[in-house]
Amino acid sequence: MTPCLSLRGKRLALVRPLLMGVVNVTPDSFSDGGRYLDADSAIRHAARLVEEGADLLDIGAESSRPGADALPAEEEMRRLLPVLRSCGALGVPLSVDTYKPEIMRLAVEHGAAMLNDIWAFRRPGAQAAAIAAARAGVVLSIMHMQRDPASMQERPEYADVVAEVRDFLAARVSELQAQGVSREQMVIDPGFGFGKTVTHNLALLRDLRALSLIGVPILAGLSRKSTIGAITGRASPDQRVHGSVAAALIAAQNGATILRVHDVAATRDALRVWAAVSGSQSADAS
Ligand code: HH2
């Protein structure tokens, strides 16, 4: 049987990698902070990503970059809601990138089909909100992070990064499954750049298949991250498109089924070339 994700009743077959376009309604995201802070420009950006071939959108109103200021929930709501409401008309499932339970509940009320929590639903109240959301058919994106956004990049250390990330994600999946969340409603994410050095990120990318054993689709987010900058020598995130496309392609070849990217058109072209060579389904086929 073809594996699929069930997003509030809409089933997306995982026969090819899905493209998740990033919409940051923030002044300070590392990748594109301030470019889409007002609702209108965020909505225009979201529409462009869908035109370019995004299968789903991930809308975030608070930056998770190291050292980012924590945002009060009221301000997160103020940024998020108009964008979420308008993007509902774009015809693709919407994910909301948040760790706050009150924002999770609000997102679900306003039609979100996925909750993407960099804390893997470990903050107070988040697991209960996530379980309630899953009952409404929402998919939960479970990410690994070492420590917290403020301190995660201060000398992260692992005995075996791949084993530690795999064991953490497996434990979170088991816990949520024990609470009644079905496997079709979860995705896992190694959390590239979240408490990881370049070497850690490369080890995870190389051995991404080790996470497949958990039996839940893998989401990979390498787009424009500092590891790409370190490898390519590109200091500015918006110069990291080509490196990011290469990383997304490798992630897909190593088993990722959802690619969280800022540059949808460029990534889609790379997937098309891969599909044409391998004879697998193209990034366009549904
Ligand atoms: N990366 C970022 C934010 N959210 N969520 C998941 N599941 N996986 C990721 O790798 C991930 C994520 C960071 O990227 P960006 O949204 O561009 O930056 P910022 O957090 O500064 O807004």
mmCIF file of C-alpha atoms and ligand atoms in Angstrom:
data_model
loop_
_atom_site.group_PDB
_atom_site.id
_atom_site.type_symbol
_atom_site.label_atom_id
_atom_site.label_comp_id
_atom_site.label_asym_id
_atom_site.label_seq_id
_atom_site.Cartn_x
_atom_site.Cartn_y
_atom_site.Cartn_z
ATOM 1 C CA MET A 1 0.000 0.000 0.000
ATOM 2 C CA THR A 2 1.283 3.493 -0.862
ATOM 3 C CA PRO A 3 2.210 5.372 2.333
ATOM 4 C CA CYS A 4 0.283 8.577 2.784
ATOM 5 C CA LEU A 5 -0.228 11.476 5.122
ATOM 6 C CA SER A 6 -3.733 12.213 6.264
ATOM 7 C CA LEU A 7 -4.099 15.972 6.714
ATOM 8 C CA ARG A 8 -7.566 16.766 8.068
ATOM 9 C CA GLY A 9 -9.155 14.324 5.687
ATOM 10 C CA LYS A 10 -6.962 15.284 2.722
ATOM 11 C CA ARG A 11 -4.687 12.355 1.907
ATOM 12 C CA LEU A 12 -1.338 13.145 0.299
ATOM 13 C CA ALA A 13 0.286 10.073 -1.225
ATOM 14 C CA LEU A 14 3.992 9.914 -0.445
ATOM 15 C CA VAL A 15 4.998 8.665 -3.887
ATOM 16 C CA ARG A 16 7.383 11.583 -4.377
ATOM 17 C CA PRO A 17 8.972 14.113 -2.022
ATOM 18 C CA LEU A 18 6.522 16.825 -1.009
ATOM 19 C CA LEU A 19 7.632 20.433 -0.995
ATOM 20 C CA MET A 20 6.786 22.455 2.106
ATOM 21 C CA GLY A 21 7.212 26.164 1.343
ATOM 22 C CA VAL A 22 8.343 28.354 4.263
ATOM 23 C CA VAL A 23 6.352 31.499 5.052
ATOM 24 C CA ASN A 24 8.003 33.489 7.853
ATOM 25 C CA VAL A 25 5.823 36.333 9.143
ATOM 26 C CA THR A 26 8.703 37.606 11.279
ATOM 27 C CA PRO A 27 11.050 40.572 11.493
ATOM 28 C CA ASP A 28 14.044 38.438 12.473
ATOM 29 C CA SER A 29 14.125 34.999 10.782
ATOM 30 C CA PHE A 30 17.699 34.136 9.873
ATOM 31 C CA SER A 31 16.673 33.228 6.335
ATOM 32 C CA ASP A 32 14.331 36.003 5.232
ATOM 33 C CA GLY A 33 13.466 38.026 8.348
ATOM 34 C CA GLY A 34 11.474 41.210 7.737
ATOM 35 C CA ARG A 35 10.662 40.494 4.108
ATOM 36 C CA TYR A 36 7.149 39.213 4.753
ATOM 37 C CA LEU A 37 6.318 40.793 8.106
ATOM 38 C CA ASP A 38 3.155 42.534 6.969
ATOM 39 C CA ALA A 39 0.279 40.204 6.222
ATOM 40 C CA ASP A 40 -0.120 41.290 2.589
ATOM 41 C CA SER A 41 3.440 40.544 1.590
ATOM 42 C CA ALA A 42 3.356 37.221 3.475
ATOM 43 C CA ILE A 43 0.161 36.253 1.653
ATOM 44 C CA ARG A 44 1.619 37.242 -1.739
ATOM 45 C CA HIS A 45 4.741 35.242 -0.939
ATOM 46 C CA ALA A 46 2.645 32.221 0.070
ATOM 47 C CA ALA A 47 0.667 32.416 -3.187
ATOM 48 C CA ARG A 48 3.905 32.555 -5.170
ATOM 49 C CA LEU A 49 5.253 29.465 -3.386
ATOM 50 C CA VAL A 50 2.069 27.569 -4.258
ATOM 51 C CA GLU A 51 2.354 28.668 -7.907
ATOM 52 C CA GLU A 52 5.921 27.417 -7.886
ATOM 53 C CA GLY A 53 4.731 23.992 -6.763
ATOM 54 C CA ALA A 54 4.580 23.947 -2.961
ATOM 55 C CA ASP A 55 2.464 20.992 -1.780
ATOM 56 C CA LEU A 56 1.984 22.538 1.639
ATOM 57 C CA LEU A 57 3.003 25.720 3.443
ATOM 58 C CA ASP A 58 4.629 26.123 6.832
ATOM 59 C CA ILE A 59 3.652 29.459 8.373
ATOM 60 C CA GLY A 60 5.705 30.722 11.302
ATOM 61 C CA ALA A 61 5.367 33.978 13.221
ATOM 62 C CA GLU A 62 8.260 33.552 15.690
ATOM 63 C CA SER A 63 11.876 33.011 14.698
ATOM 64 C CA SER A 64 13.692 30.031 16.186
ATOM 65 C CA ARG A 65 17.168 31.238 15.242
ATOM 66 C CA PRO A 66 19.763 31.106 18.037
ATOM 67 C CA GLY A 67 19.325 34.154 20.262
ATOM 68 C CA ALA A 68 15.921 35.174 18.865
ATOM 69 C CA ASP A 69 13.704 37.016 21.336
ATOM 70 C CA ALA A 70 10.753 35.023 22.711
ATOM 71 C CA LEU A 71 7.488 36.388 21.349
ATOM 72 C CA PRO A 72 4.347 36.913 23.467
ATOM 73 C CA ALA A 73 1.464 34.725 22.290
ATOM 74 C CA GLU A 74 -0.721 37.808 21.560
ATOM 75 C CA GLU A 75 1.836 39.162 19.077
ATOM 76 C CA GLU A 76 2.298 35.717 17.494
ATOM 77 C CA MET A 77 -1.491 35.522 16.999
ATOM 78 C CA ARG A 78 -1.612 39.041 15.577
ATOM 79 C CA ARG A 79 0.986 38.160 12.956
ATOM 80 C CA LEU A 80 -0.288 34.692 12.192
ATOM 81 C CA LEU A 81 -4.057 34.945 11.966
ATOM 82 C CA PRO A 82 -4.565 37.147 8.873
ATOM 83 C CA VAL A 83 -2.015 35.081 6.970
ATOM 84 C CA LEU A 84 -3.533 31.781 8.044
ATOM 85 C CA ARG A 85 -7.040 32.971 7.150
ATOM 86 C CA SER A 86 -6.059 34.164 3.671
ATOM 87 C CA CYS A 87 -3.810 31.235 2.867
ATOM 88 C CA GLY A 88 -6.755 28.897 3.421
ATOM 89 C CA ALA A 89 -7.896 29.862 -0.074
ATOM 90 C CA LEU A 90 -4.661 28.685 -1.707
ATOM 91 C CA GLY A 91 -5.803 25.069 -1.827
ATOM 92 C CA VAL A 92 -2.835 23.440 -0.067
ATOM 93 C CA PRO A 93 -2.659 22.125 3.501
ATOM 94 C CA LEU A 94 -1.269 24.658 5.972
ATOM 95 C CA SER A 95 1.217 23.882 8.716
ATOM 96 C CA VAL A 96 1.786 26.267 11.615
ATOM 97 C CA ASP A 97 5.263 26.468 13.139
ATOM 98 C CA THR A 98 4.698 27.102 16.846
ATOM 99 C CA TYR A 99 5.494 25.625 20.266
ATOM 100 C CA LYS A 100 2.767 27.454 22.205
ATOM 101 C CA PRO A 101 -0.357 25.432 23.081
ATOM 102 C CA GLU A 102 -2.686 28.436 22.768
ATOM 103 C CA ILE A 103 -1.395 29.137 19.254
ATOM 104 C CA MET A 104 -1.761 25.452 18.366
ATOM 105 C CA ARG A 105 -5.436 25.517 19.393
ATOM 106 C CA LEU A 106 -6.068 28.719 17.480
ATOM 107 C CA ALA A 107 -4.282 27.385 14.399
ATOM 108 C CA VAL A 108 -6.457 24.269 14.412
ATOM 109 C CA GLU A 109 -9.618 26.396 14.786
ATOM 110 C CA HIS A 110 -8.505 28.340 11.716
ATOM 111 C CA GLY A 111 -7.967 25.271 9.578
ATOM 112 C CA ALA A 112 -4.299 24.303 10.066
ATOM 113 C CA ALA A 113 -3.686 20.748 8.898
ATOM 114 C CA MET A 114 -0.266 20.350 10.530
ATOM 115 C CA LEU A 115 1.385 21.571 13.718
ATOM 116 C CA ASN A 116 5.141 21.926 13.443
ATOM 117 C CA ASP A 117 6.757 22.193 16.868
ATOM 118 C CA ILE A 118 10.532 22.549 17.119
ATOM 119 C CA TRP A 119 10.125 21.412 20.761
ATOM 120 C CA ALA A 120 8.404 18.170 19.695
ATOM 121 C CA PHE A 121 5.373 19.009 21.877
ATOM 122 C CA ARG A 122 7.436 18.876 25.103
ATOM 123 C CA ARG A 123 6.635 22.361 26.456
ATOM 124 C CA PRO A 124 3.939 22.600 29.179
ATOM 125 C CA GLY A 125 0.498 22.011 27.681
ATOM 126 C CA ALA A 126 1.772 21.335 24.171
ATOM 127 C CA GLN A 127 1.292 17.585 24.179
ATOM 128 C CA ALA A 128 -2.343 17.883 25.299
ATOM 129 C CA ALA A 129 -2.988 20.502 22.595
ATOM 130 C CA ALA A 130 -1.303 18.276 20.017
ATOM 131 C CA ILE A 131 -3.310 15.197 20.988
ATOM 132 C CA ALA A 132 -6.553 17.189 20.735
ATOM 133 C CA ALA A 133 -5.429 18.502 17.336
ATOM 134 C CA ALA A 134 -4.621 14.990 16.143
ATOM 135 C CA ARG A 135 -8.176 13.942 17.072
ATOM 136 C CA ALA A 136 -9.324 16.640 14.620
ATOM 137 C CA GLY A 137 -7.164 15.049 11.910
ATOM 138 C CA VAL A 138 -4.112 17.306 12.231
ATOM 139 C CA VAL A 139 -0.615 15.944 11.492
ATOM 140 C CA LEU A 140 2.095 16.512 14.115
ATOM 141 C CA SER A 141 5.619 17.345 13.035
ATOM 142 C CA ILE A 142 8.056 16.143 15.705
ATOM 143 C CA MET A 143 11.525 17.674 15.613
ATOM 144 C CA HIS A 144 14.737 16.939 17.493
ATOM 145 C CA MET A 145 16.489 19.843 19.192
ATOM 146 C CA GLN A 146 19.326 19.691 21.714
ATOM 147 C CA ARG A 147 18.692 22.189 24.547
ATOM 148 C CA ASP A 148 16.756 25.355 23.561
ATOM 149 C CA PRO A 149 17.031 28.022 20.845
ATOM 150 C CA ALA A 150 18.932 30.389 23.173
ATOM 151 C CA SER A 151 21.750 27.960 23.961
ATOM 152 C CA MET A 152 21.501 25.195 21.359
ATOM 153 C CA GLN A 153 24.501 26.296 19.292
ATOM 154 C CA GLU A 154 26.867 26.645 22.266
ATOM 155 C CA ARG A 155 29.129 23.644 21.682
ATOM 156 C CA PRO A 156 26.523 20.943 20.993
ATOM 157 C CA GLU A 157 27.876 17.490 21.815
ATOM 158 C CA TYR A 158 26.762 13.939 21.090
ATOM 159 C CA ALA A 159 28.371 10.523 21.570
ATOM 160 C CA ASP A 160 26.560 9.374 18.395
ATOM 161 C CA VAL A 161 24.356 12.060 16.867
ATOM 162 C CA VAL A 162 22.427 9.743 14.539
ATOM 163 C CA ALA A 163 21.613 7.226 17.297
ATOM 164 C CA GLU A 164 20.650 9.959 19.782
ATOM 165 C CA VAL A 165 18.362 11.757 17.330
ATOM 166 C CA ARG A 166 16.804 8.455 16.220
ATOM 167 C CA ASP A 167 16.174 7.319 19.804
ATOM 168 C CA PHE A 168 14.677 10.680 20.802
ATOM 169 C CA LEU A 169 12.302 10.711 17.807
ATOM 170 C CA ALA A 170 11.352 7.056 18.307
ATOM 171 C CA ALA A 171 10.508 7.762 21.950
ATOM 172 C CA ARG A 172 8.355 10.790 21.074
ATOM 173 C CA VAL A 173 6.502 8.797 18.384
ATOM 174 C CA SER A 174 5.848 5.940 20.851
ATOM 175 C CA GLU A 175 4.631 8.350 23.522
ATOM 176 C CA LEU A 176 2.226 10.107 21.156
ATOM 177 C CA GLN A 177 1.059 6.794 19.717
ATOM 178 C CA ALA A 178 0.353 5.551 23.232
ATOM 179 C CA GLN A 179 -1.831 8.658 23.648
ATOM 180 C CA GLY A 180 -3.874 7.685 20.583
ATOM 181 C CA VAL A 181 -2.127 9.571 17.740
ATOM 182 C CA SER A 182 -1.908 7.339 14.663
ATOM 183 C CA ARG A 183 1.348 6.957 12.741
ATOM 184 C CA GLU A 184 -0.331 8.431 9.641
ATOM 185 C CA GLN A 185 -0.604 11.637 11.617
ATOM 186 C CA MET A 186 3.055 12.064 12.516
ATOM 187 C CA VAL A 187 6.196 13.141 10.730
ATOM 188 C CA ILE A 188 9.684 13.208 12.229
ATOM 189 C CA ASP A 189 12.482 15.680 11.649
ATOM 190 C CA PRO A 190 16.152 15.464 12.720
ATOM 191 C CA GLY A 191 16.169 19.238 13.292
ATOM 192 C CA PHE A 192 19.127 20.271 11.172
ATOM 193 C CA GLY A 193 20.916 23.178 12.870
ATOM 194 C CA PHE A 194 19.031 22.830 16.158
ATOM 195 C CA GLY A 195 21.858 22.077 18.593
ATOM 196 C CA LYS A 196 24.122 20.634 15.893
ATOM 197 C CA THR A 197 27.469 21.500 14.372
ATOM 198 C CA VAL A 198 28.204 21.229 10.653
ATOM 199 C CA THR A 199 29.675 17.762 11.314
ATOM 200 C CA HIS A 200 26.518 16.664 13.158
ATOM 201 C CA ASN A 201 24.283 17.957 10.370
ATOM 202 C CA LEU A 202 26.345 16.169 7.723
ATOM 203 C CA ALA A 203 26.260 12.898 9.687
ATOM 204 C CA LEU A 204 22.467 13.147 9.929
ATOM 205 C CA LEU A 205 22.086 13.936 6.245
ATOM 206 C CA ARG A 206 24.391 11.071 5.261
ATOM 207 C CA ASP A 207 22.602 8.558 7.527
ATOM 208 C CA LEU A 208 19.068 9.922 7.255
ATOM 209 C CA ARG A 209 17.832 6.422 6.395
ATOM 210 C CA ALA A 210 18.566 5.378 9.974
ATOM 211 C CA LEU A 211 15.422 7.351 10.899
ATOM 212 C CA SER A 212 13.278 5.410 8.407
ATOM 213 C CA LEU A 213 13.238 2.488 10.835
ATOM 214 C CA ILE A 214 10.886 4.520 13.047
ATOM 215 C CA GLY A 215 8.266 4.013 10.349
ATOM 216 C CA VAL A 216 7.032 7.603 10.110
ATOM 217 C CA PRO A 217 7.642 9.996 7.161
ATOM 218 C CA ILE A 218 10.792 12.118 7.438
ATOM 219 C CA LEU A 219 10.732 15.904 7.068
ATOM 220 C CA ALA A 220 14.062 17.633 6.363
ATOM 221 C CA GLY A 221 14.778 21.347 6.721
ATOM 222 C CA LEU A 222 18.236 22.355 5.548
ATOM 223 C CA SER A 223 17.161 25.323 3.478
ATOM 224 C CA ARG A 224 19.528 28.322 3.663
ATOM 225 C CA LYS A 225 20.929 27.145 7.013
ATOM 226 C CA SER A 226 24.374 28.068 8.294
ATOM 227 C CA THR A 227 25.740 24.605 7.510
ATOM 228 C CA ILE A 228 25.087 25.359 3.833
ATOM 229 C CA GLY A 229 26.815 28.714 4.338
ATOM 230 C CA ALA A 230 29.811 27.055 6.019
ATOM 231 C CA ILE A 231 30.237 24.546 3.182
ATOM 232 C CA THR A 232 29.759 27.016 0.322
ATOM 233 C CA GLY A 233 31.337 30.082 1.902
ATOM 234 C CA ARG A 234 28.088 32.041 1.384
ATOM 235 C CA ALA A 235 27.579 34.371 4.346
ATOM 236 C CA SER A 236 24.185 35.677 3.268
ATOM 237 C CA PRO A 237 21.294 33.180 3.571
ATOM 238 C CA ASP A 238 19.720 34.287 0.286
ATOM 239 C CA GLN A 239 22.935 33.332 -1.523
ATOM 240 C CA ARG A 240 22.596 29.751 -0.292
ATOM 241 C CA VAL A 241 19.919 28.645 -2.756
ATOM 242 C CA HIS A 242 22.103 26.355 -4.868
ATOM 243 C CA GLY A 243 23.706 24.701 -1.859
ATOM 244 C CA SER A 244 20.270 24.275 -0.279
ATOM 245 C CA VAL A 245 18.880 22.633 -3.402
ATOM 246 C CA ALA A 246 21.765 20.147 -3.387
ATOM 247 C CA ALA A 247 21.134 19.370 0.286
ATOM 248 C CA ALA A 248 17.378 18.944 -0.300
ATOM 249 C CA LEU A 249 18.058 16.549 -3.162
ATOM 250 C CA ILE A 250 20.426 14.468 -1.023
ATOM 251 C CA ALA A 251 17.842 14.430 1.778
ATOM 252 C CA ALA A 252 15.195 13.178 -0.671
ATOM 253 C CA GLN A 253 17.557 10.530 -2.021
ATOM 254 C CA ASN A 254 18.258 9.435 1.555
ATOM 255 C CA GLY A 255 14.598 9.003 2.417
ATOM 256 C CA ALA A 256 13.089 12.401 3.288
ATOM 257 C CA THR A 257 9.524 12.666 2.024
ATOM 258 C CA ILE A 258 8.832 16.278 3.007
ATOM 259 C CA LEU A 259 11.361 18.994 2.178
ATOM 260 C CA ARG A 260 10.960 22.270 4.091
ATOM 261 C CA VAL A 261 12.342 24.880 1.695
ATOM 262 C CA HIS A 262 12.369 28.611 1.023
ATOM 263 C CA ASP A 263 13.141 28.146 -2.686
ATOM 264 C CA VAL A 264 10.340 25.988 -4.038
ATOM 265 C CA ALA A 265 10.871 26.466 -7.788
ATOM 266 C CA ALA A 266 14.581 25.707 -7.646
ATOM 267 C CA THR A 267 14.086 22.624 -5.470
ATOM 268 C CA ARG A 268 11.293 21.378 -7.695
ATOM 269 C CA ASP A 269 13.530 21.573 -10.768
ATOM 270 C CA ALA A 270 16.197 19.491 -9.024
ATOM 271 C CA LEU A 271 13.601 16.875 -8.028
ATOM 272 C CA ARG A 272 12.341 16.754 -11.611
ATOM 273 C CA VAL A 273 15.823 16.022 -12.913
ATOM 274 C CA TRP A 274 16.280 13.281 -10.326
ATOM 275 C CA ALA A 275 12.863 11.821 -11.169
ATOM 276 C CA ALA A 276 13.618 11.844 -14.891
ATOM 277 C CA VAL A 277 16.922 10.051 -14.365
ATOM 278 C CA SER A 278 15.612 7.512 -11.890
ATOM 279 C CA GLY A 279 12.290 6.957 -13.658
ATOM 280 C CA SER A 280 10.442 7.647 -10.425
ATOM 281 C CA GLN A 281 7.462 9.954 -10.197
ATOM 282 C CA SER A 282 8.312 13.581 -10.942
ATOM 283 C CA ALA A 283 7.813 16.420 -8.496
ATOM 284 C CA ASP A 284 4.720 17.333 -10.528
ATOM 285 C CA ALA A 285 2.950 14.008 -10.659
ATOM 286 C CA SER A 286 0.340 13.575 -7.995
HETATM 287 N N1 HH2 B 1 13.828 25.105 10.737
HETATM 288 C C1 HH2 B 1 13.455 26.350 11.060
HETATM 289 C C2 HH2 B 1 12.192 26.597 11.601
HETATM 290 N N2 HH2 B 1 11.306 25.601 11.776
HETATM 291 N N3 HH2 B 1 10.746 23.324 11.603
HETATM 292 C C3 HH2 B 1 11.095 22.073 11.276
HETATM 293 N N4 HH2 B 1 10.216 21.061 11.438
HETATM 294 N N5 HH2 B 1 12.329 21.769 10.758
HETATM 295 C C4 HH2 B 1 13.281 22.730 10.574
HETATM 296 O O1 HH2 B 1 14.398 22.397 10.132
HETATM 297 C C5 HH2 B 1 12.942 24.080 10.917
HETATM 298 C C6 HH2 B 1 11.649 24.333 11.437
HETATM 299 C C7 HH2 B 1 14.408 27.484 10.841
HETATM 300 O O2 HH2 B 1 14.246 28.039 9.568
HETATM 301 P P1 HH2 B 1 13.463 29.401 9.259
HETATM 302 O O3 HH2 B 1 11.996 29.209 9.503
HETATM 303 O O4 HH2 B 1 13.792 29.863 7.909
HETATM 304 O O5 HH2 B 1 14.081 30.442 10.266
HETATM 305 P P2 HH2 B 1 13.548 31.095 11.607
HETATM 306 O O6 HH2 B 1 13.337 29.991 12.616
HETATM 307 O O7 HH2 B 1 14.666 32.041 11.991
HETATM 308 O O8 HH2 B 1 12.253 31.779 11.313
#
